């Protein structure tokens, strides 16, 4: 048995030459320019979770049509085709639909990223049968929208079609229908319905009702009531229609950076060593900021006295002299910084302005995705509020320290939907990867089950899975990135959250201690040297003045001096 999981028919060189020659000739005549819209999943994403991108129940379209494990659904496809034949307007047979689709062959082939090694006849039959099955499945949403009666469905597919959406087979087919590699063009469905309803307007109305009901059931986000109506004639396939309902249109284009590998744990920015006194200087700065906030008792008078010019001169003169001596320069600068931090404010402001202007137009770095977790943000007094809309409502209110996130529902279909939306955006979008940036934001703030629990209690996450751990693993598993891009409104949220979190005195003090004290071998060496000198001084003192020795014996004997 062949080891290839996706076998294809034997390559026919003669037929390939005929197809190429005919394609070139007909394209010169019709001058069609159809953009590719049905892609192969990028390998980086496919390797991370193949089951989320590979259909498990039914093959729709040519990419997975020849997989033997999916042949079982062929009988249901043929049953749907027979039923579609009975609804064709007039006395036409199913061959009439196939003939109509033959005329769209070049347009169909142009939609696919891969070369389709099928004859014109085979491709037309494949599209007609798959379109019949899709419409048979989608019609339950037209029933829910009161566009069709419930008697329209086939009894042979009753175990697959589920108006309540609770059957396992129903959900498995739904997952397959939203996979990027399992799509057929929507104009094929439009042509199929046009033949049945004898009017393109009626066909579009019916298809609109079907797909809107489909998206309302599948979308993890609540669809906005005032959302502009999406024209089915402008969408390439079902996944693109779902994407357009979730992701707002972004007119502004931005720079894009390719990322080949997952970044792993190397997310924290590494600060370069800039001198031995820098670490101590940071600590002195934090201590001064804490003291400057105290305004009780004699503290204000003492602060005014310290910043007065006579006191400055009195302290600066000996410090300047000590800084010239070897060994004291490391201590002189931090002490001067602690006593007179105002002298450095102007320099700091100029550096910040220069740093901001230099980074304005740079593509985003991996470090910019770093953001505190939900638990850490909650401990720093950040509030979380849900919004009943799509990801365009993500924002951070700096005045009230409130992070607004759209409510997202998790069920057995959610992971497949999210992953294929990311794959479609990475393959198709030429501008900012808005949805990908949203998943990176959620991946950053969700680290543990406690984070999911807090979001669930706030109404941002609706969990229909077995446990919070499944949602945690879902977000943490979506760490692969194809491209990094700037998305203004989400990047503004990340920047605002980080700025608020880093401004908390507890966070600043702990980061300074961790980064500049515990992580500084220079400071620890200085501390050890001072301790050693003190011990040596004590030993010399005791050797001269005969210090009393203390000896500890058993408890019954007591303390003996």
XYZ file of C-alpha atoms in Angstrom:
561
model
C 0.000 0.000 0.000
C 1.304 3.457 -0.831
C 2.607 5.559 2.039
C 1.276 8.739 0.452
C -1.690 9.910 2.587
C -3.139 11.964 -0.274
C -2.838 9.912 -3.464
C -3.546 11.546 -6.830
C -4.317 10.039 -10.252
C -1.411 8.948 -12.442
C 0.112 11.941 -14.196
C -0.896 12.149 -17.853
C 1.643 14.159 -19.842
C -0.500 14.331 -22.985
C -3.516 15.650 -21.109
C -1.280 18.126 -19.248
C -0.024 19.576 -22.552
C -3.584 19.825 -23.887
C -4.749 21.642 -20.744
C -1.834 24.091 -20.823
C -2.309 24.901 -24.536
C -6.069 25.335 -24.173
C -5.682 27.438 -21.029
C -3.272 29.818 -22.718
C -5.438 30.152 -25.814
C -8.710 30.675 -23.955
C -7.187 33.102 -21.481
C -5.927 35.223 -24.364
C -9.472 35.314 -25.727
C -11.338 35.998 -22.473
C -8.573 38.000 -20.745
C -9.713 36.877 -17.285
C -7.794 37.889 -14.188
C -9.065 35.776 -11.274
C -7.017 36.010 -8.043
C -6.013 32.822 -6.259
C -8.190 32.365 -3.176
C -7.920 28.672 -2.207
C -4.448 27.918 -0.895
C -2.418 25.136 0.616
C -1.842 25.591 4.345
C 1.676 26.954 5.047
C 3.981 24.153 6.159
C 4.911 25.935 9.388
C 1.266 25.856 10.467
C 0.511 22.410 9.050
C 3.314 20.768 11.042
C 2.068 22.308 14.295
C -1.336 20.556 14.159
C -2.120 18.618 10.940
C -5.568 17.452 12.091
C -6.833 21.035 12.273
C -6.135 21.573 8.563
C -6.880 18.127 7.103
C -10.535 17.064 6.567
C -11.576 14.061 8.609
C -15.071 13.320 7.240
C -15.690 14.821 3.821
C -13.553 16.164 0.979
C -14.852 19.347 -0.639
C -12.984 20.318 -3.780
C -9.962 18.725 -5.468
C -7.197 18.938 -2.852
C -8.298 15.930 -0.766
C -10.702 14.278 -3.195
C -8.688 11.088 -3.688
C -8.044 10.214 -0.050
C -9.471 6.680 0.464
C -10.557 7.307 4.062
C -12.978 9.982 2.815
C -14.699 7.792 0.208
C -17.477 6.846 2.637
C -19.116 10.234 2.127
C -19.434 9.718 -1.638
C -22.790 7.947 -1.261
C -24.182 10.951 0.616
C -22.812 13.295 -2.030
C -24.528 11.300 -4.766
C -27.781 11.277 -2.766
C -27.563 15.068 -2.528
C -26.903 15.275 -6.289
C -30.021 13.190 -7.034
C -32.114 15.470 -4.851
C -30.636 18.564 -6.502
C -31.598 17.112 -9.888
C -35.239 16.966 -8.810
C -35.169 20.682 -7.941
C -33.725 21.871 -11.245
C -36.070 24.328 -12.925
C -37.679 22.849 -16.047
C -36.938 19.437 -17.493
C -33.167 19.668 -17.259
C -31.053 16.820 -15.928
C -27.988 16.961 -13.713
C -25.857 16.936 -16.869
C -27.188 20.442 -17.531
C -25.519 21.693 -14.314
C -22.285 19.969 -15.299
C -22.382 21.654 -18.705
C -22.905 25.042 -17.053
C -19.878 24.476 -14.824
C -17.732 23.381 -17.778
C -18.034 26.909 -19.105
C -16.534 28.162 -15.817
C -13.603 25.741 -15.885
C -10.854 28.352 -16.336
C -12.367 30.510 -13.633
C -12.519 27.529 -11.270
C -8.924 26.490 -11.946
C -7.721 30.054 -11.411
C -9.074 30.031 -7.841
C -6.775 27.210 -6.733
C -3.158 27.635 -5.763
C -2.196 24.120 -6.863
C -2.281 22.840 -10.402
C -5.393 20.670 -10.845
C -4.489 17.557 -12.793
C -8.066 16.834 -13.859
C -9.804 16.917 -17.186
C -12.461 19.497 -17.878
C -15.196 16.871 -17.538
C -13.859 15.472 -14.240
C -13.489 18.896 -12.655
C -17.019 19.950 -13.657
C -18.568 16.767 -12.244
C -16.543 17.099 -9.049
C -17.718 20.692 -8.522
C -21.363 19.839 -9.303
C -21.498 16.923 -6.846
C -19.659 18.749 -4.061
C -21.810 21.844 -4.533
C -24.947 19.672 -4.252
C -23.707 18.247 -0.953
C -22.789 21.675 0.436
C -26.162 23.171 -0.454
C -27.926 20.152 1.058
C -26.000 20.755 4.257
C -26.348 24.545 4.282
C -30.079 24.447 3.685
C -30.720 23.757 7.395
C -29.648 27.358 8.064
C -32.151 28.597 5.491
C -34.768 26.573 7.383
C -33.757 28.353 10.585
C -34.070 31.680 8.732
C -37.574 30.644 7.552
C -36.440 30.599 3.914
C -37.198 26.875 3.510
C -39.421 24.314 5.182
C -37.929 21.519 7.249
C -39.308 18.939 4.789
C -36.750 20.065 2.210
C -33.979 17.958 3.746
C -33.232 14.400 2.709
C -34.056 11.539 5.047
C -30.930 9.683 3.901
C -28.823 12.464 5.449
C -30.899 12.888 8.604
C -28.130 11.518 10.817
C -25.723 14.073 9.375
C -27.991 17.112 9.309
C -28.793 18.423 12.765
C -30.927 21.525 13.287
C -29.784 21.703 16.912
C -26.113 21.221 16.020
C -25.489 18.582 18.678
C -24.624 15.497 16.604
C -20.985 14.500 16.351
C -21.160 13.916 12.581
C -22.710 17.347 12.092
C -19.879 19.076 13.946
C -17.229 17.011 12.156
C -18.583 18.111 8.775
C -18.765 21.726 9.953
C -15.091 21.615 10.870
C -14.223 20.194 7.445
C -16.269 22.890 5.698
C -14.184 25.735 7.156
C -10.768 24.240 6.376
C -8.670 26.292 3.993
C -7.793 23.366 1.706
C -11.412 22.128 1.636
C -13.124 24.969 -0.211
C -14.882 25.433 -3.541
C -15.663 28.839 -5.086
C -18.941 30.432 -4.058
C -19.784 31.251 -7.672
C -20.191 27.490 -8.194
C -22.895 27.447 -5.494
C -24.475 30.555 -7.035
C -24.605 28.894 -10.451
C -26.136 25.759 -8.890
C -28.881 27.765 -7.175
C -29.431 29.896 -10.267
C -30.269 26.748 -12.206
C -32.708 25.711 -9.463
C -34.398 29.098 -8.972
C -34.137 30.434 -12.574
C -33.050 33.822 -11.186
C -29.663 34.993 -9.955
C -31.277 37.424 -7.498
C -33.334 34.654 -5.880
C -30.272 32.407 -5.799
C -28.214 35.120 -4.069
C -30.943 35.749 -1.482
C -31.135 32.059 -0.635
C -27.353 31.667 -0.527
C -27.046 34.780 1.649
C -29.498 33.339 4.187
C -27.700 29.984 4.205
C -24.214 31.397 4.719
C -25.241 34.001 7.294
C -26.895 31.274 9.376
C -23.792 29.127 8.898
C -21.524 31.947 10.154
C -23.774 32.746 13.120
C -23.476 29.156 14.309
C -19.768 28.755 13.651
C -18.347 32.157 14.530
C -16.640 32.151 17.945
C -17.581 35.840 18.222
C -21.011 37.376 18.377
C -21.900 38.958 15.050
C -22.654 42.678 15.236
C -26.250 43.656 14.498
C -25.213 46.814 12.681
C -22.587 44.981 10.637
C -22.704 45.892 6.923
C -24.249 43.192 4.782
C -21.598 41.111 3.036
C -22.336 40.452 -0.625
C -21.937 36.769 -1.486
C -20.853 37.736 -4.988
C -17.779 39.456 -3.529
C -16.618 36.516 -1.403
C -14.516 33.703 -2.787
C -15.615 30.864 -0.504
C -17.187 30.015 2.865
C -14.025 30.597 4.912
C -13.527 34.055 3.406
C -17.140 34.985 4.200
C -16.623 33.889 7.813
C -13.358 35.844 7.968
C -15.068 39.021 6.729
C -17.711 38.781 9.448
C -15.063 38.526 12.190
C -12.236 40.756 10.987
C -12.842 44.443 10.255
C -11.576 45.886 7.013
C -8.227 47.650 7.457
C -7.446 50.132 4.717
C -4.008 51.130 5.980
C -1.225 48.831 4.820
C 1.892 48.244 6.853
C 5.292 46.664 6.705
C 5.498 42.903 7.007
C 8.340 40.830 8.387
C 8.822 37.165 7.561
C 9.314 34.755 10.464
C 10.527 31.299 9.528
C 10.633 29.511 12.856
C 8.745 29.680 16.108
C 10.491 32.070 18.441
C 10.393 29.669 21.387
C 11.299 31.029 24.784
C 13.588 33.749 23.484
C 10.997 36.467 23.900
C 12.490 38.602 26.608
C 14.596 41.512 25.383
C 18.180 41.227 26.500
C 19.781 44.394 27.844
C 23.409 44.935 27.051
C 25.811 45.620 29.876
C 26.651 49.337 29.867
C 28.875 49.670 32.900
C 29.169 48.520 36.463
C 27.440 51.540 38.003
C 24.352 51.283 35.781
C 22.754 48.546 37.875
C 23.195 50.375 41.149
C 22.069 53.591 39.492
C 18.730 52.003 38.596
C 18.179 50.926 42.182
C 18.971 54.417 43.440
C 16.513 55.844 40.931
C 13.715 53.592 42.174
C 14.487 54.450 45.815
C 14.382 58.175 45.028
C 11.035 57.827 43.213
C 9.549 56.034 46.221
C 10.856 58.691 48.621
C 9.609 61.501 46.387
C 6.017 60.274 46.799
C 6.124 60.696 50.574
C 4.600 64.001 51.697
C 3.910 63.517 55.394
C 5.569 65.136 58.416
C 8.966 66.751 57.841
C 9.523 64.892 54.576
C 8.592 67.848 52.272
C 10.972 70.167 54.150
C 13.804 67.615 53.935
C 13.257 67.137 50.206
C 13.349 70.880 49.590
C 16.527 71.116 51.667
C 18.215 68.323 49.685
C 17.491 69.919 46.310
C 18.650 73.386 47.378
C 21.801 74.770 45.723
C 23.956 75.073 48.893
C 23.337 71.441 49.847
C 24.015 70.324 46.265
C 27.349 72.149 46.267
C 28.227 70.783 49.726
C 27.702 67.175 48.580
C 28.910 67.441 44.989
C 32.347 68.776 45.885
C 33.490 65.745 47.969
C 31.745 63.342 45.575
C 33.635 64.840 42.664
C 36.909 64.433 44.546
C 36.092 60.843 45.561
C 35.167 59.914 42.010
C 38.758 60.586 40.949
C 40.097 57.989 43.369
C 40.405 54.364 42.175
C 37.729 52.063 43.585
C 35.346 54.883 44.572
C 34.146 55.814 41.076
C 31.641 52.922 41.058
C 29.969 54.194 44.253
C 30.231 57.941 43.556
C 27.986 57.997 40.488
C 25.063 56.028 42.001
C 25.147 58.170 45.176
C 25.138 61.318 43.083
C 22.235 59.921 41.053
C 20.318 59.109 44.258
C 20.797 62.575 45.751
C 20.378 64.633 42.572
C 18.217 62.740 40.027
C 16.807 66.009 38.659
C 20.063 66.679 36.836
C 19.432 63.674 34.606
C 15.796 64.418 33.661
C 16.618 66.599 30.671
C 19.041 64.038 29.244
C 16.521 61.256 29.774
C 13.757 63.179 27.983
C 15.990 63.843 24.980
C 16.943 60.170 24.797
C 13.303 59.041 24.945
C 12.292 61.413 22.141
C 15.165 60.205 19.973
C 14.340 56.541 20.727
C 10.659 57.059 19.831
C 11.423 58.739 16.525
C 13.887 56.014 15.523
C 11.411 53.182 16.218
C 8.385 54.827 14.617
C 8.687 53.113 11.234
C 10.498 49.925 12.194
C 8.751 46.568 11.638
C 7.580 44.917 14.869
C 10.013 42.803 16.840
C 9.231 39.574 18.660
C 9.794 41.370 21.987
C 6.844 43.682 21.258
C 4.456 40.732 21.610
C 5.545 40.292 25.232
C 2.680 41.247 27.531
C 1.799 40.349 31.141
C -0.638 37.522 31.790
C -4.223 38.048 32.888
C -3.328 37.167 36.483
C -0.455 39.648 36.539
C -2.628 42.373 35.039
C -5.409 41.696 37.525
C -2.910 42.024 40.382
C -1.844 45.394 38.970
C -5.454 46.688 39.141
C -6.341 46.164 35.464
C -10.055 45.492 34.879
C -11.439 43.268 32.123
C -14.723 43.992 30.338
C -16.386 41.934 27.566
C -17.724 43.407 24.330
C -20.458 41.791 22.250
C -18.800 42.332 18.878
C -15.845 41.343 16.703
C -12.139 41.957 17.282
C -12.420 45.606 16.201
C -13.607 46.332 19.776
C -10.278 45.389 21.372
C -9.050 48.473 23.265
C -7.411 49.594 26.510
C -8.761 52.535 28.510
C -5.748 54.127 30.172
C -7.840 56.346 32.448
C -9.735 53.499 34.081
C -7.104 50.793 33.392
C -9.741 48.664 31.638
C -8.976 46.130 28.921
C -11.943 45.575 26.595
C -11.963 42.210 24.804
C -14.665 40.608 22.621
C -16.550 37.682 24.069
C -15.325 34.458 22.469
C -17.092 31.108 22.715
C -15.168 27.829 22.791
C -16.643 24.521 21.663
C -15.408 21.455 19.784
C -15.141 23.424 16.541
C -13.361 26.558 17.780
C -9.733 25.479 17.472
C -10.139 24.369 13.855
C -11.912 27.628 13.013
C -9.271 29.832 14.631
C -6.350 27.990 13.069
C -7.824 28.046 9.555
C -8.698 31.732 9.829
C -5.045 32.408 10.708
C -3.884 30.202 7.803
C -6.225 31.937 5.347
C -5.120 35.395 6.500
C -1.440 34.469 6.247
C -1.945 33.103 2.717
C -4.282 35.729 1.304
C -3.844 39.039 3.133
C -1.425 41.543 1.623
C -1.890 44.031 4.448
C -1.833 43.734 8.256
C -2.579 40.326 9.726
C -5.297 41.592 12.049
C -6.683 38.275 13.230
C -3.205 36.805 13.685
C -2.246 39.785 15.840
C -5.359 39.206 17.974
C -4.381 35.543 18.517
C -0.865 36.689 19.497
C -2.406 39.072 22.033
C -4.520 36.284 23.545
C -1.556 33.898 23.461
C 0.419 36.488 25.423
C -2.104 37.144 28.195
C -3.243 33.522 28.647
C -0.545 31.380 30.260
C -2.321 29.251 32.871
C -5.741 27.891 33.760
C -6.074 30.714 36.287
C -5.897 33.230 33.438
C -8.718 31.444 31.586
C -10.750 31.258 34.796
C -10.483 35.008 35.354
C -11.559 35.751 31.772
C -14.415 33.264 32.069
C -15.633 34.899 35.281
C -15.577 38.284 33.525
C -17.680 36.947 30.641
C -14.937 37.282 28.014
C -14.593 33.505 27.565
C -17.614 31.205 27.259
C -16.346 27.695 27.848
C -18.345 24.800 26.403
C -15.396 22.432 26.630
C -14.615 20.060 29.487
C -12.122 22.252 31.347
C -10.233 25.534 31.335
C -7.041 23.580 30.642
C -8.238 22.840 27.082
C -8.564 26.555 26.336
C -5.167 27.240 27.913
C -3.558 24.590 25.712
C -5.390 25.946 22.673
C -4.065 29.497 23.039
C -0.572 28.385 24.054
C -0.472 25.986 21.114
C -1.085 28.782 18.592
C 2.455 30.125 18.874
C 3.583 29.611 15.294
C 3.792 32.814 13.255
C 4.169 33.208 9.515
C 4.546 36.967 9.460
C 4.709 39.760 12.015
C 2.885 42.930 11.127
C 1.816 46.198 12.672
C -1.900 46.433 13.429
C -2.382 49.954 14.823
C -5.341 49.473 17.145
C -4.078 46.176 18.631
C -0.487 47.401 18.907
C -1.817 50.449 20.744
C -3.558 48.131 23.212
C -0.371 46.096 23.794
C 1.638 49.279 24.298
C -0.936 50.765 26.686
C -1.182 47.599 28.782
C 2.595 47.251 29.059
C 3.002 50.917 29.950
C 0.381 50.693 32.707
C 1.816 47.454 34.092
C 5.404 48.679 34.082
C 4.403 51.926 35.822
C 3.295 50.068 38.962
C 5.850 50.663 41.727
C 5.816 47.017 42.813
C 6.574 45.855 39.294
C 9.259 48.484 38.766
C 10.969 47.710 42.063
C 10.910 43.938 41.541
C 12.140 44.225 37.949
C 14.961 46.477 39.045
C 15.953 44.110 41.843
C 15.791 41.098 39.547
C 17.428 42.693 36.560
C 20.026 44.971 38.074
C 20.823 43.360 41.449
C 20.293 39.614 41.305
C 21.330 39.556 37.660
C 24.409 41.728 38.162
C 27.587 39.871 39.026
C 29.338 43.228 39.386
C 27.021 44.297 42.200
C 27.179 40.924 43.904
C 30.979 40.979 43.662
C 31.053 44.419 45.262
C 28.700 43.261 48.020
C 30.827 40.171 48.700
C 33.987 42.302 48.820
C 32.422 44.675 51.353
C 31.270 41.747 53.503
C 34.753 40.208 53.339
C 36.366 43.503 54.386
C 33.945 43.831 57.286
C 34.704 40.285 58.465
C 38.447 40.872 58.159
C 38.112 44.123 60.115
C 36.115 42.339 62.817
C 38.727 39.569 62.986
C 41.569 42.082 63.331
C 39.642 43.986 65.984
C 38.956 40.825 67.995
C 42.570 39.671 67.746
C 43.705 42.947 69.363
C 40.999 43.487 71.964
C 40.325 39.781 72.769
C 36.587 39.671 71.925
C 34.463 37.355 74.055
C 33.956 33.959 72.434
C 30.496 32.419 72.572
C 30.234 28.651 72.705
C 26.964 26.784 72.293
C 26.567 23.519 74.154
C 23.597 21.286 74.896
C 20.359 22.810 76.198
C 20.816 21.113 79.585
C 24.156 22.815 80.113
C 22.910 26.196 79.084
C 24.915 28.919 77.402
C 28.622 29.038 78.294
C 30.619 32.211 77.627
